[in-house]
CSV table of C-alpha atoms and ligand atoms in Angstrom, one decimal:
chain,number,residue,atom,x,y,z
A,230,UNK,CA,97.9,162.2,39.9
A,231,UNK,CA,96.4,165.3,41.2
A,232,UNK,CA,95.2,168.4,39.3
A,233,UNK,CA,98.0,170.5,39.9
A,234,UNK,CA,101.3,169.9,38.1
A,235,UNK,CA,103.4,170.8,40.2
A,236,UNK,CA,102.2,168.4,43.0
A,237,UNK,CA,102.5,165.6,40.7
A,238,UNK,CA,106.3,166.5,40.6
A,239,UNK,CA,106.5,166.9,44.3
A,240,UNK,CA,104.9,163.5,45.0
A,241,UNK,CA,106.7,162.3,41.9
A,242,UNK,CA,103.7,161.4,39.8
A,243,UNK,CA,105.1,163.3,36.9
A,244,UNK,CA,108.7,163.9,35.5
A,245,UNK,CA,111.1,166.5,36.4
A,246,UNK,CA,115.0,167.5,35.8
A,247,UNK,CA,115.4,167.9,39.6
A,248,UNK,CA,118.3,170.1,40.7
A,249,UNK,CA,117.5,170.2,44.8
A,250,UNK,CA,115.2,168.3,46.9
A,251,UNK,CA,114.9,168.6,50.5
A,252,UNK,CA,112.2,168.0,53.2
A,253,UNK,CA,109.7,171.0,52.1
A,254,UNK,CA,111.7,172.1,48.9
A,255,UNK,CA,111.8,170.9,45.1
A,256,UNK,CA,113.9,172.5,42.6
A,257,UNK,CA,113.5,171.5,39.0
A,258,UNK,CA,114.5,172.8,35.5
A,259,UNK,CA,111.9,174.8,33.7
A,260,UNK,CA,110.4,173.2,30.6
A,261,UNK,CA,110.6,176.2,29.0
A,262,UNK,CA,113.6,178.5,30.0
A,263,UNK,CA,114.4,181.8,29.5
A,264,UNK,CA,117.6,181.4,29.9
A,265,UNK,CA,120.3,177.9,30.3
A,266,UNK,CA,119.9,176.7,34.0
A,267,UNK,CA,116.4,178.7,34.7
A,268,UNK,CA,114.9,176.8,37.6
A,269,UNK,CA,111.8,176.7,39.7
A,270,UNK,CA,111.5,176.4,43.2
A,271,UNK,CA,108.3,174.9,44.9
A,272,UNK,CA,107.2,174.3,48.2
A,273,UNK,CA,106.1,170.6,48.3
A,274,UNK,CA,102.9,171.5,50.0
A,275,UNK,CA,100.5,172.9,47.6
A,276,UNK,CA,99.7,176.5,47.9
A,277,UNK,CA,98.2,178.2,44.9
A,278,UNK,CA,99.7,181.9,45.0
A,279,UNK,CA,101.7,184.4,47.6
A,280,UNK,CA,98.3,184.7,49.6
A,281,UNK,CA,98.1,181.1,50.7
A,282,UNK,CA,101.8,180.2,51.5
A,283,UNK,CA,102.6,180.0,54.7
A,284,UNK,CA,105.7,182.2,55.4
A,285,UNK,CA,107.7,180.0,56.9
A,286,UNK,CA,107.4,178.2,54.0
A,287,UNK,CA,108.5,180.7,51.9
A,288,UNK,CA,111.4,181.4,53.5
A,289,UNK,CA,112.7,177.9,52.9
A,290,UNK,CA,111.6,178.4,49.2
A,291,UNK,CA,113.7,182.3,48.7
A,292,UNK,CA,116.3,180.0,51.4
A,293,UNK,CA,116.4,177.1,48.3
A,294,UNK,CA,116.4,180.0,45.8
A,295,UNK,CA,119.1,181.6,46.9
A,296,UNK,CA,121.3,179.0,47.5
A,297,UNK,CA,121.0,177.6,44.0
A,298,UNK,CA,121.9,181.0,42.3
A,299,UNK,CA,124.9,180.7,44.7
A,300,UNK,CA,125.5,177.9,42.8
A,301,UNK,CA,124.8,178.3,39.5
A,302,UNK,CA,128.0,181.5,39.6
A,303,UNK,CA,130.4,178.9,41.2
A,304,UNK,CA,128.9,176.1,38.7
A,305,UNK,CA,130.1,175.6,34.8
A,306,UNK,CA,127.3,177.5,33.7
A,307,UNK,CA,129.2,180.4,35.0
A,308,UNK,CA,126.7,183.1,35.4
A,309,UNK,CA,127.1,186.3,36.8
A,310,UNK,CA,124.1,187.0,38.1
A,311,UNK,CA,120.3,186.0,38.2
A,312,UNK,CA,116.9,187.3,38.3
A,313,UNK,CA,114.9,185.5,41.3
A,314,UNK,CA,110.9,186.5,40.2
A,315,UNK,CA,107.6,185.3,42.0
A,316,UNK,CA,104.8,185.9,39.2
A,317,UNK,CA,101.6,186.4,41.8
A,318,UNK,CA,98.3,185.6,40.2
A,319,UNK,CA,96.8,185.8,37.0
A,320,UNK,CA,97.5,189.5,36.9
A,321,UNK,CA,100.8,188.6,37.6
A,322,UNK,CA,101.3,186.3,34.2
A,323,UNK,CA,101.2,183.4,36.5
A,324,UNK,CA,100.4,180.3,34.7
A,325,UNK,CA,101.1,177.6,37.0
A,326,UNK,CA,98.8,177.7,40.3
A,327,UNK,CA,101.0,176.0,42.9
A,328,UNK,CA,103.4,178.6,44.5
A,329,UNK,CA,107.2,178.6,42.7
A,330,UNK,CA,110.0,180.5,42.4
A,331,UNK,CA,112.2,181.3,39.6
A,332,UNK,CA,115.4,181.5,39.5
A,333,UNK,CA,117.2,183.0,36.1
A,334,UNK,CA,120.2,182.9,35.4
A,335,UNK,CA,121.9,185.9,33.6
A,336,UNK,CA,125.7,186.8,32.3
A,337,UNK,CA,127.1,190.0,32.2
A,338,UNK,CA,126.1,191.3,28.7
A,339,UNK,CA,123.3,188.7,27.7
A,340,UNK,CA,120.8,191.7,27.0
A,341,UNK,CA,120.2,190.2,23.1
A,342,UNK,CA,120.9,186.7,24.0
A,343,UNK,CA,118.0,187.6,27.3
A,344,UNK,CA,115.4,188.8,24.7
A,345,UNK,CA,116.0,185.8,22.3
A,346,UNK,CA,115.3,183.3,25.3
A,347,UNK,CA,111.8,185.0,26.0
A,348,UNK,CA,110.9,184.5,22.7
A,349,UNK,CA,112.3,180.9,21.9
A,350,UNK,CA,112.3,179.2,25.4
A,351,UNK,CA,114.0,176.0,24.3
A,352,UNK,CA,115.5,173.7,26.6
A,353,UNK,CA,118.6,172.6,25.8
A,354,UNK,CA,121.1,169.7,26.9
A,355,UNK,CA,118.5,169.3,30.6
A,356,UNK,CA,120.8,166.7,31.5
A,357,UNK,CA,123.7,168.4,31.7
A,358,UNK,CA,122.3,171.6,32.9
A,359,UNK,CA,120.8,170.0,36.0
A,360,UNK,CA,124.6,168.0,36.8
A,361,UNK,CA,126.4,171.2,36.1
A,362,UNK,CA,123.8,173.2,38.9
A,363,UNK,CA,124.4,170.2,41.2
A,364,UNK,CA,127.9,170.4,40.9
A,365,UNK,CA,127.9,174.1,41.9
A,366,UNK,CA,125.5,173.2,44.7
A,367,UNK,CA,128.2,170.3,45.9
A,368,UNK,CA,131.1,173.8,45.7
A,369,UNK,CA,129.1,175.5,47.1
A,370,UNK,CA,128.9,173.4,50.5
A,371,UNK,CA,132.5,172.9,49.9
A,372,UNK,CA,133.3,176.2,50.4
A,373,UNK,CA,131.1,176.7,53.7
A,374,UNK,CA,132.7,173.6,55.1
A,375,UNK,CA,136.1,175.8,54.2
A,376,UNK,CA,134.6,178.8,56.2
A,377,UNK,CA,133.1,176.8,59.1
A,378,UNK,CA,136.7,174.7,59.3
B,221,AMP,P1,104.4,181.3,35.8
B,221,AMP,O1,103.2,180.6,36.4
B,221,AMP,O2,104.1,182.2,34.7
B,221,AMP,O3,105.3,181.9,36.9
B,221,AMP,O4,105.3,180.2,35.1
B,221,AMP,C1,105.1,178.8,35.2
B,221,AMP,C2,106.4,178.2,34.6
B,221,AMP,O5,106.3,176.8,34.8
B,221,AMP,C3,106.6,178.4,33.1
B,221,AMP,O6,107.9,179.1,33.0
B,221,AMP,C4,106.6,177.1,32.5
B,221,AMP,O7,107.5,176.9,31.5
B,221,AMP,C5,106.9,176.2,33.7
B,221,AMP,N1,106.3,174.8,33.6
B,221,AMP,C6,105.1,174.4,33.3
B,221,AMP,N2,104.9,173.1,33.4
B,221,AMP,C7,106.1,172.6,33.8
B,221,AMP,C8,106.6,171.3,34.0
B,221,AMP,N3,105.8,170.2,33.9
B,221,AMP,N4,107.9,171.1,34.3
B,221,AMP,C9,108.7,172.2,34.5
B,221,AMP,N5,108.3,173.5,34.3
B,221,AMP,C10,107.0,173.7,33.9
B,222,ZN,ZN1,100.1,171.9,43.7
């Protein structure tokens, strides 16, 4: 165990709903989402905010992020959209001090439903949430298989 959270997930010291895991990426369900199927994205090696991540490293992170809001539209969830945020330092409203992502899904209307979530933050049915984004992940490389072919 380490001080930080988030490297406790990354070396797998603490639990997680894990949606994508590759060699410098985790992506995990939020415990508290704003919306169904908000996820964070961290790079493995611990960096506390935007000024100490290395760049490259960052790109595999927005890389990560992108990709699963690719899949979260092509996934049951069905979304429409999402909003991909970076809260920078304290200023910021950042909470947790190891670099992440989020990535938050949104549907074409969901305005009330939107403000509700910020207030209530529940996590519902993680289980199925995380299967359904993996799902769209698995389409997803479907469908760029179909494209390269
Ligand atoms: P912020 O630092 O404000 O960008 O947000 C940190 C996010 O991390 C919040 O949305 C929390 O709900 C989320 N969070 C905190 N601890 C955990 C955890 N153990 N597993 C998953 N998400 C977490
Ligand atoms: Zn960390």
């Amino acid at each position: 165990m380490t001080n930080c959270v988030f490297c406790d997930i990354a070396h797998g010291d603490a639990p997680s709903t894990t949606v994508l895991d590759t060699e410098d990426v985790l992506a995990f369900l939020d415990i508290r989402p704003i919306s169904r199927g908000h996820v964070l994205v961290i790079p493995k090696r611990h960096s506390t905010d935007l000024d100490t991540l290395e760049p490259a490293l960052g790109g595999a992170v927005f890389a990560a992020g992108q990709r699963i809001s690719r899949a979260i539209r092509r996934s049951d969830l069905r979304s429409d959209g999402a909003n991909l945020v970076v809260n920078d330092g304290k200023a910021a409203f950042q909470t947790v001090f190891h670099t992440h992502l989020h990535v938050v899904p949104r549907w074409t209307g969901d305005k009330l439903r939107f403000a509700r979530g910020f207030v209530t933050r529940r996590l519902r049915a993680p289980e199925e949430t995380a299967a359904a984004i993996r799902d769209g992940l698995v389409r997803l490389a479907a469908e760029d298989a179909d494209h390269a072919g």
